[in-house]
PDB file of C-alpha atoms in Angstrom:
ATOM      1  CA  UNK A  13      20.350  40.713 -17.616  1.00 55.00           C
ATOM      2  CA  UNK A  14      16.945  39.847 -16.311  1.00 64.00           C
ATOM      3  CA  UNK A  15      14.427  38.642 -18.720  1.00 63.00           C
ATOM      4  CA  UNK A  16      10.533  38.395 -18.282  1.00 59.00           C
ATOM      5  CA  UNK A  17       9.348  34.971 -17.340  1.00 59.00           C
ATOM      6  CA  UNK A  18       8.647  32.796 -20.462  1.00 56.00           C
ATOM      7  CA  UNK A  19       5.017  32.503 -21.307  1.00 54.00           C
ATOM      8  CA  UNK A  20       3.409  29.240 -21.935  1.00 53.00           C
ATOM      9  CA  UNK A  21       0.240  28.368 -24.254  1.00 55.00           C
ATOM     10  CA  UNK A  22      -1.641  27.655 -20.920  1.00 55.00           C
ATOM     11  CA  UNK A  23      -3.063  30.493 -18.541  1.00 60.00           C
ATOM     12  CA  UNK A  24      -3.260  29.996 -15.248  1.00 59.00           C
ATOM     13  CA  UNK A  25      -6.877  29.081 -15.426  1.00 60.00           C
ATOM     14  CA  UNK A  26      -6.401  26.198 -17.697  1.00 59.00           C
ATOM     15  CA  UNK A  27      -3.773  25.001 -15.235  1.00 57.00           C
ATOM     16  CA  UNK A  28      -5.872  25.022 -12.080  1.00 57.00           C
ATOM     17  CA  UNK A  29      -8.478  23.080 -14.215  1.00 57.00           C
ATOM     18  CA  UNK A  30      -6.372  20.542 -15.167  1.00 54.00           C
ATOM     19  CA  UNK A  31      -5.072  20.318 -11.598  1.00 54.00           C
ATOM     20  CA  UNK A  32      -8.596  20.005 -10.148  1.00 59.00           C
ATOM     21  CA  UNK A  33      -9.491  17.157 -12.390  1.00 68.00           C
ATOM     22  CA  UNK A  34      -8.671  14.135 -10.153  1.00 75.00           C
ATOM     23  CA  UNK A  35      -7.531  10.875 -12.051  1.00 83.00           C
ATOM     24  CA  UNK A  36      -9.797   7.913 -10.922  1.00 83.00           C
ATOM     25  CA  UNK A  37      -8.131   6.011  -8.308  1.00 91.00           C
ATOM     26  CA  UNK A  38      -6.646   2.413  -8.900  1.00 93.00           C
ATOM     27  CA  UNK A  39      -9.151   1.017  -6.687  1.00 92.00           C
ATOM     28  CA  UNK A  40     -12.002   2.459  -8.730  1.00 92.00           C
ATOM     29  CA  UNK A  41     -10.368   1.323 -12.080  1.00 92.00           C
ATOM     30  CA  UNK A  42     -10.138  -2.158 -10.644  1.00 88.00           C
ATOM     31  CA  UNK A  43     -13.682  -2.417  -9.576  1.00 89.00           C
ATOM     32  CA  UNK A  44     -14.786  -0.986 -12.950  1.00 90.00           C
ATOM     33  CA  UNK A  45     -12.886  -3.625 -14.796  1.00 88.00           C
ATOM     34  CA  UNK A  46     -14.075  -6.226 -12.493  1.00 83.00           C
ATOM     35  CA  UNK A  47     -17.762  -5.611 -13.455  1.00 88.00           C
ATOM     36  CA  UNK A  48     -16.999  -5.168 -16.999  1.00 89.00           C
ATOM     37  CA  UNK A  49     -15.232  -8.726 -17.040  1.00 88.00           C
ATOM     38  CA  UNK A  50     -17.487 -10.423 -14.509  1.00 84.00           C
ATOM     39  CA  UNK A  51     -17.151 -13.942 -16.144  1.00 87.00           C
ATOM     40  CA  UNK A  52     -13.219 -13.831 -16.064  1.00 89.00           C
ATOM     41  CA  UNK A  53     -13.261 -12.671 -12.454  1.00 85.00           C
ATOM     42  CA  UNK A  54     -15.748 -15.364 -11.224  1.00 89.00           C
ATOM     43  CA  UNK A  55     -13.699 -17.864 -13.011  1.00 94.00           C
ATOM     44  CA  UNK A  56     -10.303 -16.868 -11.128  1.00 93.00           C
ATOM     45  CA  UNK A  57     -12.212 -16.597  -8.012  1.00 93.00           C
ATOM     46  CA  UNK A  58     -13.582 -20.419  -8.341  1.00 96.00           C
ATOM     47  CA  UNK A  59      -9.898 -21.447  -9.540  1.00 98.00           C
ATOM     48  CA  UNK A  60      -8.232 -19.636  -6.639  1.00 98.00           C
ATOM     49  CA  UNK A  61     -10.804 -21.215  -3.819  1.00 98.00           C
ATOM     50  CA  UNK A  62     -10.578 -24.622  -5.207  1.00 99.00           C
ATOM     51  CA  UNK A  63      -6.840 -24.511  -5.399  1.00 98.00           C
ATOM     52  CA  UNK A  64      -6.571 -23.427  -1.673  1.00 98.00           C
ATOM     53  CA  UNK A  65      -8.984 -25.981  -0.677  1.00 99.00           C
ATOM     54  CA  UNK A  66      -6.998 -28.615  -2.475  1.00 98.00           C
ATOM     55  CA  UNK A  67      -3.968 -27.431  -0.709  1.00 98.00           C
ATOM     56  CA  UNK A  68      -5.421 -27.498   2.898  1.00 98.00           C
ATOM     57  CA  UNK A  69      -6.827 -30.806   2.392  1.00 98.00           C
ATOM     58  CA  UNK A  70      -3.776 -32.212   0.867  1.00 98.00           C
ATOM     59  CA  UNK A  71      -1.915 -30.870   3.794  1.00 98.00           C
ATOM     60  CA  UNK A  72      -4.431 -31.945   6.414  1.00 97.00           C
ATOM     61  CA  UNK A  73      -4.029 -35.641   4.885  1.00 97.00           C
ATOM     62  CA  UNK A  74      -0.201 -35.498   4.874  1.00 97.00           C
ATOM     63  CA  UNK A  75      -0.026 -34.245   8.551  1.00 95.00           C
ATOM     64  CA  UNK A  76      -2.775 -36.492  10.000  1.00 89.00           C
TER      65      UNK A  76
END
């Protein structure tokens, strides 16, 4: 009734090696992507800054 455990193609060494390789963190990938696409990131930052400034100036004008 009892059967030996099923063997797989991976050995214990391969499994431990795969487990020790950590995937890059989300922050590291995001930073790498920002460096590669520098122009797009700067354009989006400038648009966001201009938009927030316009909203703040508009609110201050309306509530003066």
